[in-house]
Short mmCIF file of C-alpha atoms in Angstrom, two decimals:
data_model
loop_
_atom_site.label_atom_id
_atom_site.label_comp_id
_atom_site.label_asym_id
_atom_site.label_seq_id
_atom_site.Cartn_x
_atom_site.Cartn_y
_atom_site.Cartn_z
CA ASN A 6 -63.62 -73.65 -115.40
CA PHE A 7 -62.53 -69.62 -114.37
CA MET A 8 -65.80 -67.89 -113.18
CA LEU A 9 -66.32 -64.25 -112.79
CA THR A 10 -69.85 -63.79 -110.27
CA GLN A 11 -71.81 -60.08 -110.42
CA PRO A 12 -74.31 -59.15 -108.56
CA HIS A 13 -77.05 -60.04 -109.18
CA SER A 14 -78.88 -55.85 -109.49
CA VAL A 15 -78.04 -52.36 -108.24
CA SER A 16 -79.88 -49.40 -107.18
CA GLU A 17 -78.88 -45.60 -106.47
CA SER A 18 -80.52 -42.31 -107.45
CA PRO A 19 -79.11 -39.98 -110.11
CA GLY A 20 -76.39 -37.52 -109.08
CA LYS A 21 -74.57 -40.46 -106.60
CA THR A 22 -72.29 -42.89 -107.80
CA VAL A 23 -72.36 -46.57 -107.68
CA THR A 24 -69.49 -49.25 -107.87
CA ILE A 25 -70.05 -53.13 -109.06
CA SER A 26 -67.57 -56.04 -108.68
CA CYS A 27 -66.66 -58.66 -110.08
CA THR A 28 -65.14 -61.83 -108.67
CA GLY A 29 -62.42 -64.22 -110.15
CA SER A 30 -63.60 -68.06 -109.11
CA SER A 31 -60.04 -68.89 -108.81
CA GLY A 32 -56.04 -67.75 -109.74
CA SER A 33 -55.98 -64.07 -109.42
CA ILE A 34 -57.87 -61.77 -111.62
CA SER A 35 -54.89 -60.17 -112.98
CA ARG A 36 -53.96 -63.01 -114.36
CA SER A 37 -55.41 -61.53 -117.69
CA TYR A 38 -57.50 -58.43 -118.88
CA VAL A 39 -61.05 -57.32 -117.79
CA GLN A 40 -63.36 -56.01 -119.65
CA TRP A 41 -66.51 -54.02 -119.08
CA TYR A 42 -69.81 -53.88 -121.09
CA GLN A 43 -73.45 -52.08 -121.55
CA GLN A 44 -76.80 -53.34 -122.57
CA ARG A 45 -79.36 -51.57 -122.74
CA PRO A 46 -83.17 -52.83 -122.97
CA GLY A 47 -83.51 -53.83 -126.81
CA SER A 48 -79.90 -52.63 -127.73
CA ALA A 49 -76.78 -54.76 -128.65
CA PRO A 50 -73.82 -54.52 -125.68
CA THR A 51 -71.46 -51.59 -125.62
CA THR A 52 -67.42 -51.63 -124.75
CA LEU A 53 -67.47 -49.22 -121.36
CA ILE A 54 -63.52 -50.43 -119.95
CA TYR A 55 -61.19 -52.59 -121.50
CA GLU A 56 -57.36 -54.21 -120.51
CA ASP A 57 -58.77 -53.68 -116.94
CA TRP A 58 -59.22 -49.64 -116.66
CA ARG A 59 -58.92 -48.13 -120.21
CA ARG A 60 -61.79 -46.20 -121.85
CA PRO A 61 -62.44 -46.07 -125.11
CA SER A 62 -62.83 -42.64 -126.87
CA GLU A 63 -66.42 -42.63 -126.99
CA VAL A 64 -67.11 -43.94 -123.71
CA PRO A 65 -66.88 -40.83 -121.13
CA ASP A 66 -65.48 -40.32 -117.79
CA ARG A 67 -68.46 -40.99 -115.50
CA PHE A 68 -66.80 -44.60 -116.09
CA SER A 69 -63.72 -46.20 -114.66
CA GLY A 70 -62.38 -49.13 -114.17
CA SER A 71 -60.18 -51.55 -111.21
CA ILE A 72 -58.85 -54.21 -110.01
CA ASP A 73 -58.11 -55.62 -106.72
CA SER A 74 -55.83 -58.05 -106.12
CA SER A 75 -56.13 -58.30 -102.52
CA SER A 76 -60.23 -59.10 -103.28
CA ASN A 77 -59.36 -61.02 -106.25
CA SER A 78 -62.06 -58.10 -107.88
CA ALA A 79 -62.57 -56.30 -111.11
CA SER A 80 -64.73 -53.25 -110.41
CA LEU A 81 -66.54 -50.78 -112.41
CA THR A 82 -68.04 -47.37 -110.82
CA ILE A 83 -69.82 -44.51 -112.58
CA SER A 84 -70.23 -41.60 -111.55
CA GLY A 85 -72.84 -38.21 -112.02
CA LEU A 86 -75.32 -41.63 -112.44
CA LYS A 87 -77.83 -40.26 -115.13
CA THR A 88 -81.39 -42.11 -115.49
CA GLU A 89 -80.10 -42.96 -119.17
CA ASP A 90 -77.39 -45.51 -117.06
CA GLU A 91 -80.24 -47.64 -116.30
CA ALA A 92 -79.35 -50.54 -117.69
CA ASP A 93 -77.52 -53.92 -117.67
CA TYR A 94 -73.32 -53.90 -117.32
CA TYR A 95 -71.09 -57.51 -118.07
CA CYS A 96 -67.67 -58.13 -116.88
CA GLN A 97 -65.32 -60.39 -118.90
CA SER A 98 -62.18 -61.75 -119.01
CA TYR A 99 -60.00 -65.21 -119.86
CA ASP A 100 -60.01 -68.91 -118.96
CA GLY A 101 -57.07 -69.85 -121.39
CA SER A 102 -58.12 -68.69 -124.30
CA ASN A 103 -61.98 -67.92 -123.84
CA TRP A 104 -63.41 -65.41 -122.67
CA VAL A 105 -65.42 -65.95 -119.19
CA PHE A 106 -68.24 -64.02 -118.63
CA GLY A 107 -69.81 -62.29 -115.07
CA GLY A 108 -73.50 -62.62 -115.03
CA GLY A 109 -74.91 -59.53 -115.68
CA THR A 110 -75.54 -56.57 -112.65
CA LYS A 111 -78.84 -54.70 -113.20
CA LEU A 112 -78.86 -51.30 -112.57
CA THR A 113 -81.91 -49.38 -111.36
CA VAL A 114 -81.13 -45.58 -110.91
CA LEU A 115 -83.89 -44.10 -109.58
CA GLU B 15 -66.05 -45.99 -137.85
CA VAL B 16 -66.08 -49.13 -137.05
CA GLU B 17 -69.30 -51.25 -137.87
CA LEU B 18 -70.01 -54.88 -138.06
CA VAL B 19 -73.81 -56.17 -139.18
CA GLU B 20 -75.23 -59.17 -139.03
CA SER B 21 -77.32 -61.09 -141.03
CA GLY B 22 -78.51 -64.98 -141.59
CA GLY B 23 -80.89 -65.70 -137.98
CA GLY B 24 -84.59 -67.07 -138.58
CA VAL B 25 -86.69 -69.68 -137.59
CA VAL B 26 -85.04 -73.33 -137.97
CA GLN B 27 -86.32 -76.82 -136.98
CA PRO B 28 -84.15 -78.81 -134.33
CA GLY B 29 -81.35 -80.82 -135.86
CA GLY B 30 -81.66 -77.78 -139.04
CA SER B 31 -79.00 -75.99 -139.72
CA LEU B 32 -78.34 -72.22 -140.50
CA ARG B 33 -75.62 -69.77 -141.54
CA LEU B 34 -74.68 -66.68 -140.18
CA SER B 35 -72.35 -64.14 -141.41
CA CYS B 36 -70.66 -61.03 -140.30
CA ALA B 37 -69.52 -58.13 -142.34
CA ALA B 38 -67.02 -55.75 -141.08
CA SER B 39 -66.31 -52.08 -141.77
CA GLY B 40 -63.89 -49.50 -140.58
CA PHE B 41 -61.19 -51.09 -139.77
CA THR B 42 -58.37 -53.19 -140.92
CA PHE B 43 -60.25 -56.78 -141.52
CA ASP B 44 -57.77 -59.21 -140.65
CA ASP B 45 -55.33 -57.67 -138.19
CA TYR B 46 -58.05 -58.21 -135.24
CA THR B 47 -58.60 -61.46 -134.26
CA MET B 48 -62.99 -61.80 -134.49
CA PHE B 49 -65.25 -63.54 -131.82
CA TRP B 50 -69.62 -65.10 -131.65
CA VAL B 51 -71.49 -64.58 -128.99
CA ARG B 52 -74.85 -65.27 -128.14
CA GLN B 53 -77.48 -64.11 -125.96
CA GLY B 54 -80.63 -66.20 -125.18
CA PRO B 55 -83.59 -65.50 -124.15
CA GLY B 56 -83.75 -63.46 -120.70
CA LYS B 57 -80.19 -64.60 -120.53
CA GLY B 58 -76.75 -62.86 -120.44
CA LEU B 59 -74.48 -63.33 -122.19
CA GLU B 60 -72.17 -66.34 -123.68
CA TRP B 61 -68.43 -66.41 -125.83
CA VAL B 62 -69.15 -69.29 -128.48
CA SER B 63 -66.56 -68.79 -130.41
CA SER B 64 -63.21 -66.76 -130.86
CA ILE B 65 -60.92 -66.89 -134.95
CA SER B 66 -57.72 -66.07 -134.94
CA TRP B 67 -56.91 -62.65 -137.73
CA ASP B 68 -55.18 -65.96 -140.17
CA GLY B 69 -57.77 -68.80 -139.48
CA ASP B 70 -55.11 -70.36 -137.88
CA ARG B 71 -56.70 -70.66 -133.97
CA ILE B 72 -60.75 -71.34 -133.34
CA HIS B 73 -61.87 -72.36 -129.86
CA TYR B 74 -65.48 -73.15 -128.69
CA ALA B 75 -67.60 -72.98 -126.39
CA ASP B 76 -68.32 -76.89 -124.81
CA SER B 77 -71.68 -76.29 -125.53
CA VAL B 78 -71.38 -75.67 -129.35
CA LYS B 79 -68.17 -77.59 -130.09
CA GLY B 80 -68.60 -79.86 -132.02
CA ARG B 81 -71.81 -78.80 -133.58
CA PHE B 82 -70.63 -74.76 -134.90
CA THR B 83 -68.16 -73.95 -136.94
CA VAL B 84 -66.64 -70.39 -137.82
CA SER B 85 -64.99 -70.03 -141.08
CA ARG B 86 -64.04 -65.76 -142.33
CA ASP B 87 -62.29 -64.59 -145.40
CA ASN B 88 -60.23 -61.64 -144.88
CA SER B 89 -60.34 -60.65 -149.02
CA LYS B 90 -64.69 -59.95 -147.91
CA ASN B 91 -64.10 -58.25 -144.83
CA SER B 92 -67.09 -61.28 -143.46
CA LEU B 93 -66.27 -63.71 -140.23
CA TYR B 94 -69.01 -66.58 -140.93
CA LEU B 95 -70.43 -69.06 -138.48
CA GLN B 96 -71.99 -72.76 -139.58
CA MET B 97 -74.47 -74.02 -137.53
CA SER B 98 -76.00 -77.39 -137.46
CA SER B 99 -77.72 -80.12 -135.52
CA LEU B 100 -79.00 -77.76 -133.91
CA ARG B 101 -80.91 -77.78 -130.36
CA THR B 102 -83.85 -75.14 -129.09
CA GLU B 103 -81.38 -74.17 -126.48
CA ASP B 104 -79.34 -72.29 -129.67
CA THR B 105 -82.33 -70.03 -129.76
CA ALA B 106 -80.38 -65.98 -129.55
CA PHE B 107 -79.60 -63.53 -131.04
CA TYR B 108 -75.61 -63.86 -131.91
CA TYR B 109 -73.40 -61.28 -131.96
CA CYS B 110 -69.78 -60.72 -133.97
CA ALA B 111 -67.51 -58.93 -132.80
CA LYS B 112 -64.22 -57.48 -132.83
CA GLY B 113 -61.42 -58.04 -131.41
CA GLY B 114 -58.84 -54.89 -129.59
CA ILE B 115 -61.37 -52.33 -128.09
CA ILE B 116 -64.36 -54.66 -128.75
CA TYR B 117 -66.63 -53.41 -130.58
CA TRP B 118 -70.49 -55.09 -131.59
CA GLY B 119 -72.57 -55.95 -133.90
CA GLN B 120 -76.83 -54.83 -133.83
CA GLY B 121 -76.91 -59.34 -133.93
CA THR B 122 -79.15 -61.22 -135.43
CA LEU B 123 -82.15 -63.46 -133.79
CA VAL B 124 -82.00 -67.56 -134.52
CA THR B 125 -84.62 -69.15 -133.52
CA GLY B 126 -84.94 -73.16 -132.86
CA SER B 127 -88.43 -73.61 -133.14
CA SER B 128 -90.44 -76.84 -134.48
#
C-alpha cells in the first residue's frame, strides 16, 4: 500500500520561511496529484494546495506547493510566517481510487 | 459560496447504527465526486469513502468496508453515510468533502460508547 510520510513537527519564527515535506513510500509521487490541507486547532481542514501546486483563490500566495521527483517528495512552503499559520498540515494523494493522507505535521510559529 | 453541512452525529453503543447526512449548496452537486473523511480524537485524517457523481463508483477504506454504506441523492443535493456495527474505534469527527477543488464541511461527531 502506498503511504505518505511527513515530519511530525516543525518550528520557525514569524516572518521566516518553512518547508514541510511529504515523501511517497513507493512508485513515483508524480503519478497522482498531491493536495495540502491546513487544520487549525478545533477547526475543520481547509485546502491550501490542490493538483500539486494550484491554490484556491482565497489562499494567499505565501503558500506554495511543489513536487521533487528525484526525492519522491512533495513540499509545502510557507513564506512570511505568521502566528496564525500555527496549525497541523496534511498532504494527501491517491492509491488507485482511495485517498491516502500523510500523518500530519504540527507547525509551531514562535 | 460552497457550503457543506454535516448532521446526524451522536453517541451510539458499540454494535449500533447511525446515519450521517451532508447538505451541499453553492455548487452543482451532481458534477462532483463526494467524500467522507474522519478524524479520531488526537489523530490524523483518515479517508472513509468516496462516491462518484452518479453513484456508480463507490470505494471504502478497509477499516469500514462491509459496515458503512455511502449514498447520495442528487435531487436533494445530499450525501449520506449509513454506519452500522459501530465500534469504539469509529469514534471521530466525520467530514464530508467535495471533489475537484476540495472543500470541507465543519464535521459531525460520532462517539461510540457503552
